[in-house]
Amino acid sequence: MVWLGKQGPRFIRPIRWVTAVLGEGKSASVVPFEVAGVRAGNGTFGHRSYSRHAISVTGFKDYRTKLAKARVEIGPEERRARFKAQVKLLLETKNLRVPEDRELEDWVVNSVEWPHAILGEFDPRFLALPREILIAVMRGHQKYFAVEDSTGKLEPRFVTILNREDDPKGLIRAGHERVLRARFTDAEFFWDTDQKAPLRDRMPLLERVTYHEKLGSYAAKVRRVEQIAKAIADLWVNQGLISEDKIELISAAVRLSKCDLTTQMVQEFPELQGVVGGLYAQAQAEPQEVADAVYDHYRPAGLQDEGPRSPIGRAASLADKIDAVSSGFAVGLAPSGSSDPFGLRKQASGVIKALLASEISLDLKPLIRAAINGLNKPDLSSETSKLLSVMSGVADFFRERVAYYLDSVDGIRYDTIRAAVLASGEPNVWNVFGDDPLNIRERAVQCERNRNDARFLSLCAAAKRIRNILTKSAAGSEALGDAFKMELFEKDEERLLANALTDVVPQAKDLARKREFGRALLTISELSQPVDRFFDSVMVMVEDVKVRENRLRMLNYLNGVCGAIVDFSQIVAEEASVSAAPKAKGSTALERDAEH
C-alpha cells in the first residue's frame, strides 16, 4: 500500500501509530519524527481482545512490562517458547508429539501476539489418506501442527495456535475441527476421483500442460528428460553402478514423473508435485522402485534436503534438473545477479548435491549437449557458435554451484576451490577430467590436504611468477606453444628442469587418470626445487630470440602442468614459507625477468 500519494512511503498495512522513546524513566523523551503522516509518540496499544485503551510508556523496560500485562509478548523467541511449552503440556501425558517443523513454527511466531495452543480432533477415517496429504492439508491450508505417536504414526488430532488467552467453551476448537473436516473431505474426493484415471492414461494430457512458452509442453520436456536419463543409465551400467534391467525402470519413472500435474490433488496442493505422483503410482501397482523414483524426482530441493533414495530416482532427478538448467540457458532464461525467476540455481544445486552427497562420478558435458540437442532448435544444432556458447555457459554455471557447495557444505577455502574449479575448464591440459563435480571436489580436498607441504607452496609461488612472465612476454603463450627443444638449452639448470618435467609429468598424469590426486599433486610438487634453481640461475628474456622463445616454451609447458590438476597459481600462501630467507630485490634471474 502507498500512503500520502504515489511518492509516499510504502507499507503493507495501515500505520496507526508509531512509538519512539529514547531513554528510561523520567529522563525518557519522545523522538520527534513523522512517517506516512503519523507523528511518533510514547503511546502504544495492547492485544485488541484484552486491551482497548492506549498505553503510555517511559522506555523499553516499561514498554515490555506494560505490553505483557496487555497480552502482547514482544519477543519472538519468547512467543516460540511459550507455545512450545503449551504443546508439550498438552501432549506429553498422552505420549504424543508434533513433528519438527521450524518453518511452520516461524509462521506461527510471526502471526500471533499472545499464543495459546489447543488440541483438536478429526474423524479417524481420514487416516486412510496418505500421511503426506493429511499434513499438507493441516499445515498448508490451516497452519495446524500434525500430531503423531512415539513411533511416528499420525493420530486423528491436531494442534493449532490461537492469538488469545483461552477457549473456555471450546467454541473456537469446534470451529477449527469443522473447517478441517471439510478440507479432509475435499482431499478424500480428489484422491478417489484421481484414481479413476491412472497415471499411465494421463501421459497424453501433458501435451496440453505448458512447461514454458519458449520450451513447449510438459510432454516435450518428459521426452527430453527420458533421453538424458537413458544416457545417465548407460553410463552407470558401464560403470557397474546399476544393472541393465534398471534402464527400463528409469524410463518408466520419467514417463510417469509429471503426470500428477493433471490431477485435482496437485492442482489443490501444488507443493505435493512428485509426491502425489509417487503415491498414486504405488496405489496403481506400479513397480515400487518406479513409484519411489517418481516420489523423489524433485529432490533434493536444496543443499539441506535429502536426495532420492535409489539409483532410479537419482537418474530421474538428475535428468530432470539438467534439462531444466540447460534448456533454460538455451532460450535465454539464465539467472542474472540476484534474479533467478525460474529457480535454475536451485535446480543446479540439486544436481551437485545429489552427485556429491552420493559420491557419484558423472561428466555433465555430454548430458548438457543431449539436453540442448533435445530442443531441436536449428540455431542450436551441430557445432554452431551459439550451441558452444550455451554449453559453455551451462558448464560454467554448474561449476559455480560446485564451488558454492564446497564452500558452504565442505568448508573448503576459497582459493583452494578456485584452484580446483579453474583446472576443470576447457581446454583441460591433460583432458582427463571432463565436467565431473565429484572430480572437482576430490581435487579440492587433496589440494587442501597438501597446502602445508613446503614444496607445494614453493611451486604455488613459482606458478604465479611463471604466469606473470608469460603474460608479459611479447609473444603470446598460445602462439609459442610448449614444444621446447633440449638442444637449445645453454645452462645445466634448464636441462635439469626439462629432465625433471620428463620424469615427473608421466607419473603425475598416470596418477591423475587413476584419481589419485593427492599423490599426483605431491609428484608435481617435486618440480619445486628444479624450478627454483632454474629461476635462480637462468635469465629467460635474453637477446637471442631462439633461446628466449625456447625457454618461454618450457615455461608454457610448466604452466600447463601447474594448472592441470589444480591451478597452483591460485593458492594464497598464508605464511612466508616458500623460501628459507628473503633475497635482495633483483638478485635472481626470475626477478630480473619480472622487472623486464
Coordinates of C-alpha atoms in Angstrom, one line a residue:
M1 CA 0.0 0.0 0.0
V2 CA 1.1 3.6 -0.7
W3 CA 0.5 6.4 1.7
L4 CA 0.4 10.2 1.1
G5 CA 0.2 9.8 -2.7
K6 CA 2.2 7.8 -5.2
Q7 CA 5.5 9.2 -4.0
G8 CA 4.8 8.4 -0.3
P9 CA 6.1 5.6 1.8
R10 CA 5.0 2.0 1.1
F11 CA 3.8 -0.3 3.8
I12 CA 1.7 -3.4 3.7
R13 CA -0.8 -2.3 6.4
P14 CA -2.3 1.0 7.6
I15 CA 0.1 2.7 10.0
R16 CA -2.0 3.5 13.1
W17 CA 0.7 4.7 15.5
V18 CA 4.5 5.0 15.9
T19 CA 6.2 4.6 19.3
A20 CA 9.6 6.1 19.6
V21 CA 11.1 6.8 23.0
L22 CA 14.7 7.5 23.9
G23 CA 16.0 6.7 27.4
E24 CA 14.3 5.3 30.5
G25 CA 12.0 6.6 33.2
K26 CA 11.9 10.3 34.0
S27 CA 14.7 11.1 31.6
A28 CA 12.9 9.4 28.6
S29 CA 11.8 11.6 25.8
V30 CA 9.9 11.1 22.5
V31 CA 12.0 11.0 19.4
P32 CA 10.3 13.6 17.2
F33 CA 9.6 12.4 13.6
E34 CA 6.8 11.6 11.3
V35 CA 6.1 8.7 8.9
A36 CA 3.2 8.4 6.5
G37 CA 1.5 11.4 8.2
V38 CA 1.7 9.8 11.6
R39 CA 3.8 11.5 14.3
A40 CA 5.8 9.5 16.7
G41 CA 4.8 9.5 20.4
N42 CA 5.1 7.5 23.6
G43 CA 1.8 5.7 23.3
T44 CA 1.0 2.1 22.1
F45 CA -1.8 -0.5 22.3
G46 CA -2.0 -4.0 23.7
H47 CA -4.0 -7.0 22.4
R48 CA -7.2 -5.9 20.7
S49 CA -9.3 -8.5 22.6
Y50 CA -8.0 -7.6 26.0
S51 CA -6.8 -4.0 26.0
R52 CA -8.6 -1.4 24.0
H53 CA -7.1 1.7 25.6
A54 CA -3.8 3.5 24.8
I55 CA -0.8 2.7 26.9
S56 CA 1.9 5.3 27.7
V57 CA 5.5 4.0 28.1
T58 CA 8.6 5.6 29.6
G59 CA 11.3 3.4 28.0
F60 CA 11.9 -0.1 26.7
K61 CA 11.5 -1.9 30.1
D62 CA 8.2 -0.1 30.7
Y63 CA 7.2 -1.0 27.2
R64 CA 7.9 -4.7 27.6
T65 CA 6.2 -4.9 31.0
K66 CA 3.0 -3.0 30.1
L67 CA 2.5 -4.8 26.9
A68 CA 2.9 -8.2 28.6
K69 CA 0.1 -7.1 31.0
A70 CA -1.9 -6.2 27.9
R71 CA -1.4 -9.7 26.5
V72 CA 1.3 -8.9 24.0
E73 CA 4.6 -10.8 24.1
I74 CA 7.0 -8.7 22.1
G75 CA 9.9 -11.2 21.9
P76 CA 9.6 -13.7 19.1
E77 CA 11.7 -16.4 20.8
E78 CA 9.6 -15.9 24.0
R79 CA 6.5 -16.4 21.9
R80 CA 8.0 -19.6 20.5
A81 CA 9.0 -20.9 23.9
R82 CA 5.5 -20.1 25.2
F83 CA 3.5 -22.1 22.7
K84 CA 6.0 -24.9 22.5
A85 CA 5.7 -25.3 26.3
Q86 CA 1.9 -25.4 25.9
V87 CA 2.1 -28.0 23.2
K88 CA 4.4 -30.2 25.3
L89 CA 1.9 -29.9 28.2
L90 CA -1.0 -30.9 26.0
L91 CA 0.7 -33.9 24.5
E92 CA 3.3 -35.5 26.8
T93 CA 0.9 -37.1 29.2
K94 CA -0.7 -38.8 26.2
N95 CA 2.8 -39.9 24.9
L96 CA 2.2 -37.8 21.7
R97 CA 4.2 -35.2 19.9
V98 CA 4.2 -32.9 16.9
P99 CA 6.7 -33.5 14.1
E100 CA 9.6 -31.0 14.0
D101 CA 8.6 -28.1 11.6
R102 CA 10.7 -25.0 12.0
E103 CA 9.1 -23.2 9.1
L104 CA 5.6 -23.6 10.5
E105 CA 6.9 -22.6 13.9
D106 CA 8.3 -19.4 12.4
W107 CA 5.0 -18.6 10.7
V108 CA 3.1 -19.0 13.9
V109 CA 5.7 -16.9 15.9
N110 CA 5.2 -14.1 13.5
S111 CA 1.4 -14.3 13.3
V112 CA 0.4 -14.2 17.0
E113 CA 1.0 -11.8 19.9
W114 CA -0.2 -14.0 22.7
P115 CA 0.0 -17.6 21.7
H116 CA -2.3 -20.2 23.2
A117 CA -2.2 -23.9 22.0
I118 CA -5.3 -26.0 21.7
L119 CA -5.7 -29.7 20.8
G120 CA -8.3 -30.6 18.3
E121 CA -9.5 -34.0 16.8
F122 CA -10.8 -35.3 13.4
D123 CA -12.6 -38.4 12.2
P124 CA -10.1 -41.4 12.2
R125 CA -11.5 -42.5 8.8
F126 CA -9.4 -39.7 7.2
L127 CA -6.2 -41.6 8.3
A128 CA -6.8 -43.8 5.3
L129 CA -5.4 -40.9 3.2
P130 CA -1.6 -40.9 2.9
R131 CA 0.3 -39.0 5.7
E132 CA 1.8 -36.5 3.2
I133 CA -1.7 -35.4 2.1
L134 CA -3.1 -35.1 5.6
I135 CA -0.1 -33.0 6.7
A136 CA -0.4 -30.8 3.6
V137 CA -4.0 -30.1 4.4
M138 CA -3.3 -29.3 8.1
R139 CA 0.0 -27.4 7.5
G140 CA -0.6 -25.7 4.2
H141 CA -4.2 -24.6 4.4
Q142 CA -4.8 -24.3 8.1
K143 CA -1.3 -23.8 9.6
Y144 CA -2.0 -26.7 12.1
F145 CA 0.6 -28.9 13.6
A146 CA 0.0 -32.6 12.9
V147 CA 0.2 -35.0 15.9
E148 CA 1.9 -38.4 16.0
D149 CA 2.6 -41.1 18.5
S150 CA 6.0 -42.1 19.7
T151 CA 6.5 -44.4 16.7
G152 CA 5.8 -41.5 14.2
K153 CA 2.3 -42.8 13.3
L154 CA -0.2 -40.0 12.7
E155 CA -3.0 -39.6 15.3
P156 CA -6.5 -38.2 14.5
R157 CA -5.6 -35.0 16.3
F158 CA -4.0 -31.6 15.5
V159 CA -2.7 -28.6 17.4
T160 CA -3.5 -25.0 16.4
I161 CA -2.1 -21.9 18.0
L162 CA -4.7 -19.2 18.9
N163 CA -3.9 -15.5 19.2
R164 CA -5.8 -15.2 22.5
E165 CA -5.5 -16.4 26.1
D166 CA -8.0 -19.3 26.1
D167 CA -11.1 -21.0 24.6
P168 CA -13.2 -21.8 27.7
K169 CA -16.2 -23.1 26.0
G170 CA -14.4 -25.0 23.2
L171 CA -16.2 -23.0 20.5
I172 CA -13.0 -22.0 18.7
R173 CA -11.8 -25.6 18.8
A174 CA -15.1 -26.8 17.4
G175 CA -14.8 -24.3 14.5
H176 CA -11.3 -25.4 13.6
E177 CA -12.5 -29.1 13.7
R178 CA -15.4 -28.3 11.4
V179 CA -13.1 -26.5 8.9
L180 CA -10.6 -29.3 8.9
R181 CA -13.3 -31.9 8.3
A182 CA -14.4 -30.0 5.2
R183 CA -10.8 -29.8 4.0
F184 CA -10.2 -33.5 4.5
T185 CA -13.4 -34.4 2.8
D186 CA -12.2 -32.4 -0.3
A187 CA -8.8 -34.2 -0.2
E188 CA -10.6 -37.6 0.0
F189 CA -12.7 -36.6 -3.0
F190 CA -9.6 -35.6 -5.0
W191 CA -7.9 -38.9 -4.2
D192 CA -10.9 -41.1 -5.2
T193 CA -11.6 -39.1 -8.3
D194 CA -8.0 -39.1 -9.5
Q195 CA -7.7 -42.8 -9.1
K196 CA -10.3 -43.3 -11.9
A197 CA -7.7 -42.2 -14.5
P198 CA -4.3 -44.0 -13.8
L199 CA -1.1 -42.1 -14.3
R200 CA -0.3 -44.1 -17.4
D201 CA -3.5 -42.9 -19.0
R202 CA -2.7 -39.3 -18.2
M203 CA 0.5 -39.0 -20.3
P204 CA -1.3 -37.6 -23.4
L205 CA -2.8 -34.9 -21.2
L206 CA 0.7 -33.4 -20.7
E207 CA 0.6 -32.2 -24.3
R208 CA -1.9 -29.6 -23.1
V209 CA 0.1 -28.5 -20.0
T210 CA 2.7 -25.8 -20.8
Y211 CA 6.1 -26.1 -19.3
H212 CA 7.3 -22.7 -20.6
E213 CA 6.2 -20.7 -23.6
K214 CA 9.6 -21.0 -25.1
L215 CA 10.1 -24.6 -24.3
G216 CA 6.7 -26.2 -25.1
S217 CA 4.6 -28.6 -23.2
Y218 CA 5.5 -30.9 -20.3
A219 CA 5.1 -33.8 -22.7
A220 CA 8.0 -32.4 -24.7
K221 CA 10.0 -31.9 -21.5
V222 CA 9.4 -35.6 -20.5
R223 CA 10.7 -36.8 -23.9
R224 CA 13.9 -34.7 -23.4
V225 CA 14.3 -35.9 -19.8
E226 CA 13.9 -39.5 -20.8
Q227 CA 16.7 -39.3 -23.4
I228 CA 19.0 -37.7 -20.8
A229 CA 18.0 -40.3 -18.2
K230 CA 18.8 -43.1 -20.7
A231 CA 22.3 -41.5 -21.3
I232 CA 22.9 -41.5 -17.5
A233 CA 21.7 -45.1 -17.2
D234 CA 24.0 -46.2 -19.9
L235 CA 27.0 -44.6 -18.2
W236 CA 26.1 -46.2 -14.9
V237 CA 25.6 -49.6 -16.5
N238 CA 29.2 -49.3 -17.9
Q239 CA 30.5 -48.2 -14.5
G240 CA 28.7 -51.2 -12.9
L241 CA 26.6 -48.9 -10.7
I242 CA 23.3 -50.4 -12.0
S243 CA 22.2 -53.5 -13.9
E244 CA 20.7 -53.3 -17.4
D245 CA 17.2 -54.2 -16.3
K246 CA 17.1 -50.9 -14.4
I247 CA 17.2 -48.8 -17.6
E248 CA 13.6 -49.5 -18.4
L249 CA 12.5 -48.8 -14.9
I250 CA 14.3 -45.4 -15.1
S251 CA 12.4 -44.6 -18.4
A252 CA 9.1 -45.7 -16.8
A253 CA 9.7 -43.4 -13.9
V254 CA 10.5 -40.4 -16.1
R255 CA 7.4 -41.0 -18.3
L256 CA 5.2 -41.0 -15.2
S257 CA 7.0 -38.3 -13.3
K258 CA 4.9 -35.3 -14.5
C259 CA 1.6 -37.0 -14.9
D260 CA 0.4 -35.9 -11.4
L261 CA 0.3 -32.3 -12.8
T262 CA -3.0 -33.2 -14.4
T263 CA -4.6 -34.4 -11.1
Q264 CA -7.0 -32.5 -8.9
M265 CA -4.9 -33.2 -5.9
V266 CA -1.8 -31.4 -7.3
Q267 CA -3.9 -28.6 -8.6
E268 CA -5.1 -28.1 -5.0
F269 CA -1.7 -28.8 -3.4
P270 CA 1.0 -27.8 -5.9
E271 CA 3.7 -28.3 -3.2
L272 CA 3.0 -32.0 -3.5
Q273 CA 4.1 -32.4 -7.1
G274 CA 6.1 -35.6 -7.4
V275 CA 4.9 -36.8 -4.0
V276 CA 1.4 -37.3 -5.3
G277 CA 2.7 -39.0 -8.4
G278 CA 4.7 -41.4 -6.3
L279 CA 1.7 -42.2 -4.0
Y280 CA -0.6 -42.7 -7.0
A281 CA 1.9 -44.9 -8.8
Q282 CA 2.1 -47.1 -5.6
A283 CA -1.6 -47.2 -5.3
Q284 CA -1.9 -48.2 -9.0
A285 CA 0.5 -51.1 -8.6
E286 CA 3.4 -49.7 -10.5
P287 CA 6.8 -51.3 -9.5
Q288 CA 7.8 -49.9 -6.1
E289 CA 11.2 -48.7 -7.5
V290 CA 9.3 -46.7 -10.1
A291 CA 6.9 -45.2 -7.5
D292 CA 9.7 -44.2 -5.2
A293 CA 11.6 -42.6 -8.1
V294 CA 8.5 -40.6 -9.1
Y295 CA 8.0 -39.5 -5.5
D296 CA 11.7 -38.5 -5.2
H297 CA 12.5 -36.9 -8.5
Y298 CA 12.2 -33.3 -7.4
R299 CA 14.7 -34.0 -4.6
P300 CA 17.0 -32.6 -3.4
A301 CA 15.2 -29.2 -3.3
G302 CA 18.2 -27.6 -1.6
L303 CA 21.5 -28.3 0.0
Q304 CA 19.9 -29.3 3.3
D305 CA 17.3 -31.6 1.6
E306 CA 17.8 -35.4 1.3
G307 CA 18.3 -36.7 -2.2
P308 CA 16.4 -39.6 -4.0
R309 CA 16.6 -42.9 -2.2
S310 CA 17.6 -45.1 -5.2
P311 CA 19.7 -45.0 -8.3
I312 CA 16.5 -44.9 -10.4
G313 CA 15.3 -41.9 -8.5
R314 CA 18.7 -40.2 -8.8
A315 CA 18.8 -40.8 -12.6
A316 CA 15.3 -39.3 -13.0
S317 CA 16.1 -36.4 -10.7
L318 CA 19.4 -35.6 -12.4
A319 CA 17.9 -35.7 -15.8
D320 CA 15.0 -33.5 -14.9
K321 CA 17.3 -30.9 -13.4
I322 CA 19.9 -31.0 -16.1
D323 CA 17.2 -30.4 -18.7
A324 CA 15.7 -27.5 -16.7
V325 CA 19.1 -25.7 -16.5
S326 CA 20.3 -26.5 -20.0
S327 CA 17.0 -25.7 -21.7
G328 CA 16.6 -22.5 -19.6
F329 CA 20.0 -21.2 -20.7
A330 CA 19.3 -22.2 -24.3
V331 CA 16.2 -19.9 -24.5
G332 CA 17.7 -17.0 -22.5
L333 CA 16.4 -17.7 -19.1
A334 CA 19.8 -17.8 -17.3
P335 CA 19.9 -16.1 -13.9
S336 CA 21.3 -12.6 -13.7
G337 CA 22.6 -11.1 -10.5
S338 CA 20.1 -11.8 -7.6
S339 CA 17.3 -12.5 -10.1
D340 CA 16.5 -16.2 -10.8
P341 CA 12.8 -16.3 -11.5
F342 CA 12.9 -19.9 -12.9
G343 CA 14.9 -21.3 -10.0
L344 CA 17.8 -22.5 -12.1
R345 CA 20.3 -22.0 -9.3
K346 CA 18.2 -24.3 -7.1
Q347 CA 18.0 -26.9 -9.9
A348 CA 21.7 -26.8 -10.5
S349 CA 22.4 -27.0 -6.7
G350 CA 20.2 -30.1 -6.6
V351 CA 22.3 -31.8 -9.3
I352 CA 25.5 -31.0 -7.3
K353 CA 24.0 -32.1 -4.0
A354 CA 22.7 -35.4 -5.5
L355 CA 26.1 -36.2 -7.0
L356 CA 28.4 -35.2 -4.2
A357 CA 26.2 -36.5 -1.3
S358 CA 26.1 -39.9 -3.1
E359 CA 29.8 -39.7 -4.3
I360 CA 28.7 -40.4 -7.8
S361 CA 31.1 -39.5 -10.7
L362 CA 29.3 -38.1 -13.7
D363 CA 30.6 -36.0 -16.6
L364 CA 27.9 -33.3 -17.2
K365 CA 29.2 -32.1 -20.6
P366 CA 27.6 -34.9 -22.8
L367 CA 24.4 -34.6 -20.8
I368 CA 24.2 -30.8 -21.3
R369 CA 24.7 -31.4 -25.0
A370 CA 22.0 -34.0 -25.1
A371 CA 19.6 -31.7 -23.3
I372 CA 20.2 -28.9 -25.7
N373 CA 20.0 -31.1 -28.7
G374 CA 16.7 -32.4 -27.5
L375 CA 15.2 -28.9 -28.0
N376 CA 15.5 -29.5 -31.8
K377 CA 16.3 -25.8 -32.5
P378 CA 18.1 -25.1 -35.8
D379 CA 20.3 -22.5 -34.3
L380 CA 21.5 -25.0 -31.6
S381 CA 22.2 -27.9 -34.0
S382 CA 25.6 -29.3 -34.9
E383 CA 28.6 -27.2 -33.7
T384 CA 27.1 -23.7 -34.2
S385 CA 28.7 -20.9 -32.2
K386 CA 25.5 -20.5 -30.2
L387 CA 25.5 -24.1 -29.2
L388 CA 29.0 -24.0 -28.0
S389 CA 28.3 -20.7 -26.2
V390 CA 25.3 -22.1 -24.4
M391 CA 27.1 -25.3 -23.5
S392 CA 30.0 -23.3 -22.1
G393 CA 27.6 -21.1 -20.1
V394 CA 25.8 -24.1 -18.6
A395 CA 29.1 -25.8 -17.7
D396 CA 30.4 -22.7 -16.0
F397 CA 27.1 -22.4 -14.1
F398 CA 27.3 -25.9 -12.8
R399 CA 31.0 -25.3 -11.7
E400 CA 29.8 -22.2 -9.8
R401 CA 27.3 -24.3 -7.9
V402 CA 30.1 -26.9 -7.2
A403 CA 32.2 -24.0 -5.8
Y404 CA 29.2 -22.9 -3.6
Y405 CA 28.8 -26.4 -2.3
L406 CA 32.5 -26.9 -1.5
D407 CA 32.4 -23.5 0.4
S408 CA 29.1 -23.8 2.3
V409 CA 28.9 -27.5 2.9
D410 CA 32.5 -28.8 2.9
G411 CA 34.1 -25.6 4.3
I412 CA 37.0 -25.6 1.9
R413 CA 39.0 -22.4 1.5
Y414 CA 38.1 -20.1 -1.4
D415 CA 41.5 -20.2 -3.1
T416 CA 41.6 -24.0 -3.0
I417 CA 38.1 -24.1 -4.5
R418 CA 39.1 -21.6 -7.2
A419 CA 42.3 -23.7 -8.0
A420 CA 40.3 -26.9 -8.4
V421 CA 37.5 -25.3 -10.4
L422 CA 39.8 -23.4 -12.8
A423 CA 41.6 -26.6 -13.6
S424 CA 38.3 -28.1 -14.7
G425 CA 37.5 -25.7 -17.5
E426 CA 38.2 -26.3 -21.2
P427 CA 40.7 -27.0 -22.5
N428 CA 41.9 -29.1 -19.6
V429 CA 45.6 -29.6 -20.1
W430 CA 45.5 -33.4 -19.7
N431 CA 42.0 -33.9 -20.9
V432 CA 41.1 -36.5 -18.2
F433 CA 38.5 -34.7 -16.1
G434 CA 35.6 -33.5 -18.1
D435 CA 32.9 -31.7 -16.1
D436 CA 32.6 -34.1 -13.2
P437 CA 31.6 -32.4 -9.9
L438 CA 32.9 -35.2 -7.8
N439 CA 36.3 -35.0 -9.6
I440 CA 36.5 -31.3 -8.7
R441 CA 35.7 -32.0 -5.1
E442 CA 38.3 -34.8 -4.8
R443 CA 41.0 -32.5 -6.3
A444 CA 40.0 -29.6 -4.0
V445 CA 40.1 -31.9 -0.9
Q446 CA 43.6 -33.2 -1.9
C447 CA 44.8 -29.7 -2.6
E448 CA 43.6 -28.6 0.9
R449 CA 45.4 -31.5 2.5
N450 CA 48.7 -30.6 0.7
R451 CA 48.7 -26.9 1.5
N452 CA 51.2 -27.2 4.3
D453 CA 53.7 -29.0 2.2
A454 CA 56.7 -26.7 1.7
R455 CA 57.4 -28.0 -1.9
F456 CA 53.7 -27.5 -2.8
L457 CA 53.7 -23.9 -1.5
S458 CA 57.0 -23.2 -3.2
L459 CA 55.6 -24.4 -6.6
C460 CA 52.5 -22.3 -6.0
A461 CA 54.6 -19.2 -5.7
A462 CA 56.6 -20.2 -8.8
A463 CA 53.4 -20.8 -10.7
K464 CA 52.4 -17.1 -10.2
R465 CA 55.8 -16.0 -11.4
I466 CA 55.7 -18.2 -14.5
R467 CA 52.3 -16.8 -15.4
N468 CA 53.5 -13.2 -15.0
I469 CA 56.5 -13.8 -17.3
L470 CA 54.3 -15.5 -19.9
T471 CA 51.8 -12.7 -19.7
K472 CA 54.4 -10.0 -20.1
S473 CA 56.3 -11.8 -22.9
A474 CA 56.0 -10.2 -26.4
A475 CA 54.9 -13.4 -28.0
G476 CA 51.7 -14.8 -26.6
S477 CA 51.9 -18.2 -24.9
E478 CA 49.4 -19.8 -27.2
A479 CA 51.3 -18.7 -30.3
L480 CA 54.6 -20.0 -28.8
G481 CA 53.2 -23.4 -27.9
D482 CA 55.0 -25.7 -25.4
A483 CA 57.2 -27.8 -27.6
F484 CA 60.7 -26.9 -26.3
K485 CA 64.0 -28.3 -27.7
M486 CA 66.7 -29.7 -25.5
E487 CA 69.5 -28.7 -27.9
L488 CA 68.7 -25.0 -27.5
F489 CA 69.3 -25.1 -23.7
E490 CA 72.5 -23.4 -22.6
K491 CA 72.6 -23.9 -18.8
D492 CA 72.5 -27.0 -16.6
E493 CA 69.6 -25.7 -14.6
E494 CA 67.3 -25.5 -17.6
R495 CA 68.3 -29.0 -18.6
L496 CA 67.7 -30.2 -15.1
L497 CA 64.2 -28.7 -15.1
A498 CA 63.5 -30.2 -18.6
N499 CA 64.6 -33.7 -17.3
A500 CA 62.5 -33.3 -14.2
L501 CA 59.5 -32.5 -16.3
T502 CA 60.2 -35.5 -18.5
D503 CA 60.3 -37.7 -15.4
V504 CA 57.5 -36.2 -13.3
V505 CA 54.8 -35.4 -15.8
P506 CA 54.1 -39.0 -17.0
Q507 CA 53.9 -40.2 -13.3
A508 CA 51.6 -37.4 -12.3
K509 CA 49.4 -37.8 -15.4
D510 CA 49.0 -41.6 -14.7
L511 CA 48.1 -40.9 -11.1
A512 CA 45.5 -38.3 -12.2
R513 CA 43.9 -40.8 -14.5
K514 CA 43.6 -43.2 -11.5
R515 CA 42.1 -40.3 -9.5
E516 CA 45.0 -40.5 -7.0
F517 CA 45.1 -36.7 -6.9
G518 CA 46.9 -36.4 -3.6
R519 CA 49.9 -38.4 -4.9
A520 CA 49.7 -36.6 -8.2
L521 CA 49.9 -33.2 -6.5
L522 CA 52.9 -34.3 -4.4
T523 CA 54.6 -35.7 -7.5
I524 CA 54.2 -32.4 -9.3
S525 CA 55.5 -30.6 -6.2
E526 CA 58.8 -32.4 -6.7
L527 CA 59.3 -29.9 -9.5
S528 CA 59.7 -27.1 -6.9
Q529 CA 63.5 -27.5 -6.4
P530 CA 64.5 -27.6 -10.1
V531 CA 62.1 -24.7 -10.8
D532 CA 63.7 -22.6 -8.0
R533 CA 67.2 -23.5 -9.3
F534 CA 66.1 -22.5 -12.8
F535 CA 64.9 -19.1 -11.8
D536 CA 67.9 -18.5 -9.6
S537 CA 70.3 -19.1 -12.5
V538 CA 68.6 -18.7 -15.8
M539 CA 67.6 -15.4 -17.5
V540 CA 64.6 -16.1 -19.6
M541 CA 64.3 -12.8 -21.5
V542 CA 67.7 -12.9 -23.2
E543 CA 68.5 -11.2 -26.5
D544 CA 68.9 -14.5 -28.5
V545 CA 65.3 -15.0 -29.9
K546 CA 65.6 -18.8 -30.3
V547 CA 67.0 -19.3 -26.8
R548 CA 64.4 -16.9 -25.3
E549 CA 61.4 -18.5 -27.1
N550 CA 62.6 -22.0 -26.2
R551 CA 62.7 -21.1 -22.5
L552 CA 59.3 -19.5 -22.8
R553 CA 58.0 -22.7 -24.4
M554 CA 59.3 -24.7 -21.5
L555 CA 57.7 -22.3 -19.0
N556 CA 54.5 -22.5 -21.0
Y557 CA 54.6 -26.3 -20.7
L558 CA 55.3 -26.0 -17.0
N559 CA 52.4 -23.5 -16.7
G560 CA 50.1 -26.2 -18.1
V561 CA 51.4 -28.8 -15.7
C562 CA 50.8 -26.4 -12.8
G563 CA 47.2 -25.9 -13.9
A564 CA 46.4 -29.5 -14.8
I565 CA 45.1 -31.0 -11.5
V566 CA 44.6 -27.7 -9.6
D567 CA 45.8 -24.3 -10.7
F568 CA 48.8 -23.8 -8.4
S569 CA 48.8 -20.1 -9.2
Q570 CA 45.5 -19.5 -7.3
I571 CA 46.7 -20.7 -3.9
V572 CA 47.3 -17.9 -1.4
A573 CA 50.2 -18.7 0.9
E574 CA 49.3 -17.8 4.5
E575 CA 52.9 -17.9 5.7
A576 CA 56.1 -16.9 4.1
S577 CA 57.2 -20.5 3.9
V578 CA 58.1 -20.8 0.3
S579 CA 61.7 -19.8 0.8
A580 CA 64.2 -20.1 3.6
A581 CA 65.3 -16.5 3.5
P582 CA 64.4 -13.3 1.6
K583 CA 66.6 -12.2 -1.2
A584 CA 67.6 -8.7 -2.3
K585 CA 65.4 -7.2 -5.0
G586 CA 66.6 -8.1 -8.5
S587 CA 69.1 -10.7 -7.1
T588 CA 67.7 -13.6 -9.1
A589 CA 67.2 -14.2 -12.8
L590 CA 63.4 -14.6 -12.2
E591 CA 63.1 -11.2 -10.6
R592 CA 65.1 -9.6 -13.4
D593 CA 62.8 -11.3 -15.9
A594 CA 59.7 -10.0 -14.0
E595 CA 61.2 -6.5 -14.0
H596 CA 62.0 -6.8 -17.7

